[in-house]
Coordinates of C-alpha atoms in Angstrom, one line a residue:
X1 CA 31.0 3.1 31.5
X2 CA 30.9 5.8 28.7
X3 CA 26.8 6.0 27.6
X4 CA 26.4 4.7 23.4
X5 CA 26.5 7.5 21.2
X6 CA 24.9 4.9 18.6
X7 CA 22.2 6.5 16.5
X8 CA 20.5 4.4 13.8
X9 CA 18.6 6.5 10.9
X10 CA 16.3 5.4 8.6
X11 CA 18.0 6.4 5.9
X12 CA 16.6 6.5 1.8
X13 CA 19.0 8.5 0.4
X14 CA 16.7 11.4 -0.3
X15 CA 17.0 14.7 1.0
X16 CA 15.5 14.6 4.4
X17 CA 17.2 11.3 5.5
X18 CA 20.4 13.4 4.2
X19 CA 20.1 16.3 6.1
X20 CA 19.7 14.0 9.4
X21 CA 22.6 11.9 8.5
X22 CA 24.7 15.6 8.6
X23 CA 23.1 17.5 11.4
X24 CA 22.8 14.1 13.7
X25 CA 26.6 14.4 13.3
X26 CA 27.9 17.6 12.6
X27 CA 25.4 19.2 15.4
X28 CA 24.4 16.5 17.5
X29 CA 27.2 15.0 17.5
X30 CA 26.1 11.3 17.6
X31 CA 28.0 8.2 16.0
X32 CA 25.3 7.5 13.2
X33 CA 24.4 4.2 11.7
X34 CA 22.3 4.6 8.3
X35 CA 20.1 1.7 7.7
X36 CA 18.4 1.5 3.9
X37 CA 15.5 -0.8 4.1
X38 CA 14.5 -1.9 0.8
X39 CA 10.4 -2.9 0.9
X40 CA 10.9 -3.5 -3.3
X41 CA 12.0 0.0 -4.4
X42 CA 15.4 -0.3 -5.5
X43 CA 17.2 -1.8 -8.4
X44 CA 20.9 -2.9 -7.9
X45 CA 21.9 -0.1 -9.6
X46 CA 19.9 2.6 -7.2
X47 CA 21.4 0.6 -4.2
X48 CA 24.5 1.2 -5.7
X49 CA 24.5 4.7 -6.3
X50 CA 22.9 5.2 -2.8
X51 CA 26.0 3.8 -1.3
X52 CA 28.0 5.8 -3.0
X53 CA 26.2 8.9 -2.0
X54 CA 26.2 7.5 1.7
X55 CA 29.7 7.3 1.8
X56 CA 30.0 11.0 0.9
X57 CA 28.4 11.5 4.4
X58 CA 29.9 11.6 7.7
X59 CA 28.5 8.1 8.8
X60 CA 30.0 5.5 11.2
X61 CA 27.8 2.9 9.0
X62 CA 26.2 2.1 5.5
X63 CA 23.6 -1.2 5.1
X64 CA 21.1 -2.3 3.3
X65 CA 18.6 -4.8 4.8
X66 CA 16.1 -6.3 2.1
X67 CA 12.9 -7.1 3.3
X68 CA 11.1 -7.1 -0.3
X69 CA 9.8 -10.7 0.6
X70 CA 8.9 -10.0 4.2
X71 CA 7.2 -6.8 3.3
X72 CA 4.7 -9.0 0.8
X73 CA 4.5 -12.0 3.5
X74 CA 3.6 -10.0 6.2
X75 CA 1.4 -7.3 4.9
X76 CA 1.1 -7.0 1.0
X77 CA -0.6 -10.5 0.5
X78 CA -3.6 -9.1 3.1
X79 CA -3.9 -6.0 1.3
X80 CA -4.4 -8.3 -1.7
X81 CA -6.8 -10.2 0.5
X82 CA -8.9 -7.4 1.4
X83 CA -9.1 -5.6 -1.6
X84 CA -7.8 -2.5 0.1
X85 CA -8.0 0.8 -1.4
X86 CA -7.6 3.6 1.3
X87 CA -10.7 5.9 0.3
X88 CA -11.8 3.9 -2.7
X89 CA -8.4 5.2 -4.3
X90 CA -5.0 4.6 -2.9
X91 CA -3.8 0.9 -2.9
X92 CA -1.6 2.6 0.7
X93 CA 1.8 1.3 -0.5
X94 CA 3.8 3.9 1.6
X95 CA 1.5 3.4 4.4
X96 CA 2.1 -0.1 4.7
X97 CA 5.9 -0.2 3.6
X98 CA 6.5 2.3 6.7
X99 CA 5.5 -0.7 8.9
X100 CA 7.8 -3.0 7.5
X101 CA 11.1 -0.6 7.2
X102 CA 10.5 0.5 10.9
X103 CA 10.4 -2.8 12.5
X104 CA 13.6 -3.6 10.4
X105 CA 15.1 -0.3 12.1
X106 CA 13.8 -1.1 15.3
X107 CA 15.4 -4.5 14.8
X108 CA 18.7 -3.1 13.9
X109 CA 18.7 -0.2 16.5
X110 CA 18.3 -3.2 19.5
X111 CA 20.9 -5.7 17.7
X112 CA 23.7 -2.9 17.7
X113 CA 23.0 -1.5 20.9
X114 CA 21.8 2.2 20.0
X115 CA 21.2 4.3 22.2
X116 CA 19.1 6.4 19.4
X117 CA 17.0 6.1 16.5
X118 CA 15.9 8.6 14.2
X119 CA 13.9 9.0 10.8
X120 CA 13.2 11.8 8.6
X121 CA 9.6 12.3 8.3
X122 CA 8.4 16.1 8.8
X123 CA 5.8 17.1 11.4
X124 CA 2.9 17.0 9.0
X125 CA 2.4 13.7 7.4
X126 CA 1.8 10.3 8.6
X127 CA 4.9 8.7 8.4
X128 CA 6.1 10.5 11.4
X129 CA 3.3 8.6 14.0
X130 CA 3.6 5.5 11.7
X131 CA 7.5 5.7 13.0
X132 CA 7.4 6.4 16.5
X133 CA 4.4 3.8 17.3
X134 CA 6.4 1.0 16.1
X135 CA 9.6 2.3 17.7
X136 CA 7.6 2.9 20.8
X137 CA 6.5 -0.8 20.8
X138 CA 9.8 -2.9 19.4
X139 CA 12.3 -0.7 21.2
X140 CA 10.5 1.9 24.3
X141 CA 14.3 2.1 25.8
X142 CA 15.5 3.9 22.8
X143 CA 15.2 7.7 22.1
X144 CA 13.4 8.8 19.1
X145 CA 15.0 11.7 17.2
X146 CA 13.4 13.9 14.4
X147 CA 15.4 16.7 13.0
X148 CA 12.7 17.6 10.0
X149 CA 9.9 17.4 12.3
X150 CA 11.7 19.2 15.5
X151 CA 13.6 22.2 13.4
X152 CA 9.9 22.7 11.3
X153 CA 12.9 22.9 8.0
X154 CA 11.5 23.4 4.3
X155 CA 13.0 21.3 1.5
X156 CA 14.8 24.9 0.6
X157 CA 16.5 25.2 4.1
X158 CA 18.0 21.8 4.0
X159 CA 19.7 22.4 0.5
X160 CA 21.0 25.6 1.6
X161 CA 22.6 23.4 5.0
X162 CA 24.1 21.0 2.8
X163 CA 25.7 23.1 0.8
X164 CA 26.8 25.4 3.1
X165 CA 28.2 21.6 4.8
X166 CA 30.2 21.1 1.3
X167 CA 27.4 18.2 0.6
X168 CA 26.7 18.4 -3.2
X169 CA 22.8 17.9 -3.6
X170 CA 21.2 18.7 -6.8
X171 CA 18.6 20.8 -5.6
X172 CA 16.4 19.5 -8.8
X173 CA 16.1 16.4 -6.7
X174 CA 13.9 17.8 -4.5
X175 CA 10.9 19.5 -6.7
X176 CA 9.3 15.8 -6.1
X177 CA 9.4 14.0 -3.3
X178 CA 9.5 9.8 -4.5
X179 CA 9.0 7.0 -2.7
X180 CA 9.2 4.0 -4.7
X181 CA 8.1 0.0 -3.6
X182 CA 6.7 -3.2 -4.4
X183 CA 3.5 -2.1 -4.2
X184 CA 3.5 1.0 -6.2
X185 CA 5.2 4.7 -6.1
X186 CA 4.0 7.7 -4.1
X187 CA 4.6 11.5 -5.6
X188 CA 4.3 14.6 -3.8
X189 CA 5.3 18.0 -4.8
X190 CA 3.9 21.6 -5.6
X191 CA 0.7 20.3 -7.4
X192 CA -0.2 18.2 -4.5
X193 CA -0.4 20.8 -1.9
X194 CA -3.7 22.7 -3.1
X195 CA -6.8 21.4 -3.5
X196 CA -6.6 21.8 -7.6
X197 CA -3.7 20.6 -9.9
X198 CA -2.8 17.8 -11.3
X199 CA 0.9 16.2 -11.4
X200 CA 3.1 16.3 -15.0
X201 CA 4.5 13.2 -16.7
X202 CA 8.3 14.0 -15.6
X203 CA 6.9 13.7 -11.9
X204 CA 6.3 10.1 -12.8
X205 CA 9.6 8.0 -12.6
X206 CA 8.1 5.7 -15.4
X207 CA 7.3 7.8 -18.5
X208 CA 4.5 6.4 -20.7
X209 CA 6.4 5.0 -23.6
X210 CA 3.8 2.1 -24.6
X211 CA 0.3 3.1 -27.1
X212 CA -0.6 -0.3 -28.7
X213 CA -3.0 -2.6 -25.9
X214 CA -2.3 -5.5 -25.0
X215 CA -3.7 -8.3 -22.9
X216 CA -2.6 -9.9 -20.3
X217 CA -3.6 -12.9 -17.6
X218 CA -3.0 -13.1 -13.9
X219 CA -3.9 -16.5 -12.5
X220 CA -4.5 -17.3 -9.0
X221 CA -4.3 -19.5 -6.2
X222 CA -5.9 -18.8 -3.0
X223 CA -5.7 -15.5 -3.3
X224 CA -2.5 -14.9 -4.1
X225 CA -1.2 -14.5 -7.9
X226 CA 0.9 -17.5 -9.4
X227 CA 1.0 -16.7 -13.1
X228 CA 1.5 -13.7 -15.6
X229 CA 0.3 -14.3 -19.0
X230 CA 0.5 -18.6 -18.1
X231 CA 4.0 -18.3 -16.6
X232 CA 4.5 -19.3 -13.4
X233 CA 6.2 -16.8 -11.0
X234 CA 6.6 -16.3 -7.0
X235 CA 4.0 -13.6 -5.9
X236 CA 6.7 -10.8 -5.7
X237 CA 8.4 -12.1 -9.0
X238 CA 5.0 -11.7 -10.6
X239 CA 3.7 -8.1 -9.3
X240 CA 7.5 -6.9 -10.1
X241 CA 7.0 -8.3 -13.7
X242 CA 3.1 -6.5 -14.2
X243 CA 4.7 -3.8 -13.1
X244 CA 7.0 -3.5 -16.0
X245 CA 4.6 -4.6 -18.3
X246 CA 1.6 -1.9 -17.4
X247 CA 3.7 0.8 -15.9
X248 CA 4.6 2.0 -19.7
X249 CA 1.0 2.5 -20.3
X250 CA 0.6 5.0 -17.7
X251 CA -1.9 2.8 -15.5
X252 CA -2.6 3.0 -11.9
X253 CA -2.0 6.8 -11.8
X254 CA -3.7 9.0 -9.2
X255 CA -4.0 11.7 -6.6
X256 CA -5.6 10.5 -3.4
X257 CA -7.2 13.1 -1.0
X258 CA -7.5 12.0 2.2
X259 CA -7.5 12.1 6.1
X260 CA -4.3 12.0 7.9
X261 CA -3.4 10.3 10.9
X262 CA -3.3 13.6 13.1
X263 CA -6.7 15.0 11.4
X264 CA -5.4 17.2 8.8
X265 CA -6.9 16.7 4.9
X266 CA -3.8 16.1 2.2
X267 CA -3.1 15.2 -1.2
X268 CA -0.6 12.9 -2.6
X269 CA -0.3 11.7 -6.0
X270 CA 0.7 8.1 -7.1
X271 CA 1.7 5.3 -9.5
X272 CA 1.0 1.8 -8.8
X273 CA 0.0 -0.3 -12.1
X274 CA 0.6 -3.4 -10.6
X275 CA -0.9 -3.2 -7.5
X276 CA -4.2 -1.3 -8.5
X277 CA -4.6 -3.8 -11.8
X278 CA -3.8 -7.0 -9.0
X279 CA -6.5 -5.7 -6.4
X280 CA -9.4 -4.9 -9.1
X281 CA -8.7 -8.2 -10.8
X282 CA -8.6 -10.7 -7.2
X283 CA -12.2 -8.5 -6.5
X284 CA -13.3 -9.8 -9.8
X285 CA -12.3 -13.3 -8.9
X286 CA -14.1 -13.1 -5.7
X287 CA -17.3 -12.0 -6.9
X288 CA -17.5 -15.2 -9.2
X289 CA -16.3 -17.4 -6.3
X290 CA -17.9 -15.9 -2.9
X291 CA -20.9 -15.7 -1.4
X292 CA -22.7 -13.1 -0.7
X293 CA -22.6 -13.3 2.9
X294 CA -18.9 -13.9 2.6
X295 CA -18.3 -10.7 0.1
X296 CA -20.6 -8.6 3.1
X297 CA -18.6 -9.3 5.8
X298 CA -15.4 -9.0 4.2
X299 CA -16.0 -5.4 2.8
X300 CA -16.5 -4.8 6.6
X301 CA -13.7 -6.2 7.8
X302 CA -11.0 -5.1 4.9
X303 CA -12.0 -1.8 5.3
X304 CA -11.1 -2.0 9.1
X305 CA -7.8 -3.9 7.6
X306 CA -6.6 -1.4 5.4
X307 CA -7.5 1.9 7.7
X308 CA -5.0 0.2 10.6
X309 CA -2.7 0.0 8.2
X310 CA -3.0 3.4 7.1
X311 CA -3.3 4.8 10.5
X312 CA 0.5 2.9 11.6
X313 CA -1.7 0.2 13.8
X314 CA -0.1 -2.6 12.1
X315 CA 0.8 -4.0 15.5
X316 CA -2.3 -4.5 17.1
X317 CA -3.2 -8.0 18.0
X318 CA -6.2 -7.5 16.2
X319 CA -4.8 -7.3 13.2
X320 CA -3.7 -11.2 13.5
X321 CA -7.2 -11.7 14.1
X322 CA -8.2 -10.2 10.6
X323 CA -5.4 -11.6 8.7
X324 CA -6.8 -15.5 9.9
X325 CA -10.3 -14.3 8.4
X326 CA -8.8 -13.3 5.3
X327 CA -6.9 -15.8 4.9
X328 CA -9.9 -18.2 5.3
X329 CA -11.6 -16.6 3.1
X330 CA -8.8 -17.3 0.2
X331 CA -9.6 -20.9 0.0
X332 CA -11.6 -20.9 -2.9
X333 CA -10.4 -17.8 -4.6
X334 CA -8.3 -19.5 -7.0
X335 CA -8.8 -18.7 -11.5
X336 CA -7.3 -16.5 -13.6
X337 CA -8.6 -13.5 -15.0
X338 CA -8.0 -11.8 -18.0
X339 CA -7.2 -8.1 -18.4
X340 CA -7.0 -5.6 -21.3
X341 CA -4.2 -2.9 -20.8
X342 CA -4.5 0.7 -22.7
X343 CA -3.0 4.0 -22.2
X344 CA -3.8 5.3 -18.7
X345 CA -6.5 2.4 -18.3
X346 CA -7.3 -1.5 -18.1
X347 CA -10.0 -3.3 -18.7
X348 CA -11.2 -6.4 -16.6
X349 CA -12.3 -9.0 -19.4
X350 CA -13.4 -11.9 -16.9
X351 CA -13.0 -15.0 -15.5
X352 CA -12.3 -18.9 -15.3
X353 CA -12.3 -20.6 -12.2
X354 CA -13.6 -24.2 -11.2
X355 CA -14.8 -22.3 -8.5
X356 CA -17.2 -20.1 -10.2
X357 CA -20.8 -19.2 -8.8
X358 CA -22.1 -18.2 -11.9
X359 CA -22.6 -22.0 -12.9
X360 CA -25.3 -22.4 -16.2
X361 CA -26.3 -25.7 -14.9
X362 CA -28.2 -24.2 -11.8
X363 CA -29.9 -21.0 -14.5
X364 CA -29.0 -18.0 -16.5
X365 CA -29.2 -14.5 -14.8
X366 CA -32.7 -13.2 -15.9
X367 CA -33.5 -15.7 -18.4
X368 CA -34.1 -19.2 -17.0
X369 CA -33.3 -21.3 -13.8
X370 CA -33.3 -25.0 -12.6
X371 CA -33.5 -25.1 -8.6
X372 CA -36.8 -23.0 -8.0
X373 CA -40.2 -21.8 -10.3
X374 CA -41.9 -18.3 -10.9
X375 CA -44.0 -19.7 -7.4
X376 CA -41.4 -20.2 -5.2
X377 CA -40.1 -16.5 -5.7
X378 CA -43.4 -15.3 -5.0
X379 CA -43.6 -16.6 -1.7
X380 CA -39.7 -15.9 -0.9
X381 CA -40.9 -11.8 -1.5
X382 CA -43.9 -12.0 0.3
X383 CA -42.3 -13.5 3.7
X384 CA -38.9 -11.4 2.6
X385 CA -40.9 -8.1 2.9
X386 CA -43.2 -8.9 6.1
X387 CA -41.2 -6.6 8.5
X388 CA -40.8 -3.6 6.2
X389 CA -44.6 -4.0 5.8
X390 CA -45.5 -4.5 9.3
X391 CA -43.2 -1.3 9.9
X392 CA -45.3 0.9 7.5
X393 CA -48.5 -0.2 7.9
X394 CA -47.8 0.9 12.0
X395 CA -46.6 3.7 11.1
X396 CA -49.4 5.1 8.7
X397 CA -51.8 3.9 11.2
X398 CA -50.2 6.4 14.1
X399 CA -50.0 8.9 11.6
X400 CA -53.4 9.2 11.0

């Protein structure tokens, strides 16, 4: 029996998955099966002209899986949960949409019976380990192939091989590298490869076009947001609709600096108006709702959540184990919250929940309460502080 030849590669359309879909081809000479999976970043029209392009290339196959809905079910709605901003900054779209599109490939490679998989991630970034550790788990049989990351190819190289390969690529298209999802819009190029710079409004695929504020609700329920501005919408409806409505105003732009997954620093820019307005106003919600206990442990435990994520661990039993604590922790955390959008900013206005903590019948912060007196607190301090005094008063003792 003649061995498959099948070789499935995540494919985006952009220049490195086009390169692959050549060379895997022309110099490999494998039978190659592009699979676009679409976490939220595509129009119709994008997908359209995508297909186009991919029929320009020597593939066997062209299809699109969408896993928009799957991508917020499965990971999106925890981040949401957890409040998770990778390094105080980055709301980790890519890093969690790389999950989701390489199961999908996996999924694909074993239902067609490929003997290969391949992806076009470059040998110093993350996406390349996020990758191969979900291959490595959903399909072990299958080899893993990485032309970027093997040949060690610029961006310049590649146009000059397609070219060469009578592939028309606009070599324009690769000053910025764009990666574009549900949950926001990654940007790397020159200005993010040095420690100083900042990135240009034509990097951004959404130009700032709106100068007037505007306000704007987001009511939720359990955690998870139901309403923009009182209409009722599905969660991915809704953070697709924000998205459009704060992206004009330049909001949710940013270069994170951080730590990747095989130890070196990096810098990568992003836009994400939807996601970082969504996360700052759900941690506004849960400060009115939450106790304090509950807002302790689940600082701990998000920021476990979202550095798995991040670090391609998405897999891990114990990831399960968060998401049932998160989700636990939702019950309550249902209100709206009201938000003023500005140019390049927003401002969180405040709450209503039935839910709310902040309750006048029990007191008012520093003015007047109803369930203890000026006595009681006295005594609360006293015993509160016994072991940092009994800790001192040892130690000034051996001191002397």
């Amino acid at each position: 029996m003649k061995p498959s030849t099948k070789l499935v590669l995540a494919f985006s359309g952009g220049l490195d998955t086009t390169f692959c879909a050549v060379y895997l081809h022309k110099e490999m000479g494998y039978e190659v099966h592009a699979l676009c999976v679409n976490t939220g970043g595509f129009s119709s029209e994008e997908l359209r002209k995508m297909e186009q392009h991919a029929n320009r290339l020597p593939l066997a196959s062209f299809e699109v899986a969408n896993r928009t809905q799957a991508f917020y079910d499965d990971c999106v709605k925890y981040l949401l949960f957890a409040n998770a901003l990778k390094n105080q900054t980055y709301p980790l779209s890519v890093s969690a949409e790389r999950v989701t599109q390489a199961i999908a490939v996996a999924e694909y490679a074993n239902a067609i019976g490929a003997s290969a998989i391949a992806h076009g991630s470059t040998g110093a970034g993350n996406d390349q380990v996020r990758f191969d550790m979900v291959f490595s788990v959903l399909c072990p049989q299958i080899q893993i192939i990485t032309p970027i990351r093997d040949l060690g190819l610029s961006r310049e190289a590649e146009v000059s091989y397609l070219l060469a390969e009578g592939i028309d690529y606009n070599p324009e298209k690769a000053v910025y590298s764009i990666n574009k999802g549900l949950w926001g819009t990654s940007v790397g190029g020159r200005e993010t490869l040095v420690s100083r710079g900042v990135l240009p409004e034509e990097a951004f695929p959404v130009p700032v076009s709106k100068s007037e504020s505007e306000m704007c609700s987001i009511r939720f329920l359990k955690g998870e947001p139901v309403a923009l501005n009182g209409v009722e919408l599905k969660p991915v409806e809704l953070i697709q609709a924000l998205e459009s409505l704060a992206g004009p105003f330049g909001i949710g732009r940013d270069i994170h600096v951080g730590d990747t997954i095989i130890g070196m620093k990096g810098r990568v820019g992003f836009a994400s108006a939807a996601a970082m307005i969504l996360l700052k106003a759900h941690h506004l919600l849960e400060k009115h709702v939450l106790t304090k206990s509950q807002l302790l442990t689940k600082d701990q435990l998000s920021t476990w959540y979202g550095h798995w994520v991040h670090e391609g661990q998405f897999l891990d039993p114990v990831m399960r184990d968060i998401e049932a604590f998160l989700s636990q922790s939702q019950q309550r955390v249902s209100g709206e919250v009201f938000v003023q959008l500005h140019p390049y900013r927003f401002v969180l206005e405040g709450v209503k929940s039935d839910f709310d903590l902040m309750d006048p019948r029990f007191g008012s912060y520093g003015e007047s309460n109803t369930l203890w007196n000026g006595q009681d607190v006295r005594g609360f301090a006293k015993i509160y502080a016994n072991q940092a005094q009994i800790f001192n008063q040892v130690s000034v003792h051996h001191e002397k």
